[in-house]
Amino acid sequence: MRIVTTLPSATEIVCALGLEPVGVSHECDFPPAVRDRPSVTASRIDADASSGAIDEQVLEAAAGDGVYDVAVDTLDSLDPDLVVTQGMCDVCAVDEVVVERALEAIAADPEVLTTDPHSVADVLADVERVGEAAGVLERARDVVAALEERIDAVRTRTADIAPGDGERLRVAIFDWTDPVMIAGHWTAELVEWAGGRYGLADAGERSRPREWDEIRAYDPEIAIVAPCGFDLEQTAANLADLSDREGWDELAAVREGRVWALDGNQYLNRPGPRLVDTLEAIAPIVQPERFPEPPDESVAVPLDVLDRRLEVDP
């Protein structure tokens, strides 16, 4: 089957099923072999700009021709049988409307599978949906079972911590810094399974801008900075969006040295199989005594460690 994907998480799902997409999005980079696949999308945003500048570009693009474009000629040449796209966010990736418009201009008439996950259960269901559409449902069920086993391994180690227990520290995860946004969707589940308390967003709630006074009033005891689309170095480069704000140094997480940077681009913001990797990285941040092995430094690092790394290799 000739499968085209229009966002990184869809590509990761397809590859986790042992399949190879014939075309991917311009952002797809995992597993590494997909980087050589033809790209069927392009962005009108300068992804290397500051968080504030990117926000301005997105607003301008949304009011004009849109954030993304589809390479119709490339899509046509790939002759897809199945296109996996998304309807969750027209800022994060090409949405189904843009894809369907492009499909009207090509010769093929592929099945279109649209993902719209807002919870971990939704992501696991998407794995099975893609597997069914691609004719490998049993393989998809095996992948889901293995992911559920890893999730259960984390949840078992924190199951005895009651919801109101003081051992559950207040956690805030930022998925944008200018404007300030708190990560939503599946994030509350990940934090709670890891043994923390996520009081700024409910499970399944969309990410949205927040007033800084709301963050200060919540006073997170652990802060994880994981902007959508940013790797660790780009996160560090934009940290002043938070650290220059009034009251940042007074937050409990800052005073206690519990501020971390997490690669939001590769992990938190991709609703695919590696959300389980994200859970396993968050757990030792939230409950270091129960999960003594720290996360891999390519995934998440304390901000002071990241600062030293950048000083050595700017």
XYZ file of C-alpha atoms in Angstrom, residues 1 10 16 22 35 39-40 66 88 99 113 126 138 175 184 192-193 203 214 283 288 295 299:
23
model
C 0.000 0.000 0.000
C 1.384 9.947 11.561
C 5.952 1.668 14.119
C 6.090 6.862 0.140
C 14.100 12.227 5.910
C 7.950 15.943 1.035
C 4.354 16.757 0.164
C -2.717 29.700 5.597
C -6.497 18.701 15.677
C -5.258 18.029 2.195
C -7.675 8.921 7.534
C -5.222 5.989 16.079
C -3.148 -7.445 14.275
C 4.247 24.357 25.270
C -3.056 20.473 27.160
C -0.659 12.368 36.805
C 0.546 8.903 35.752
C -7.127 15.901 30.631
C -2.549 32.633 36.655
C 8.434 10.315 35.557
C 12.989 11.141 41.196
C 15.841 10.980 31.569
C 15.163 14.268 25.747
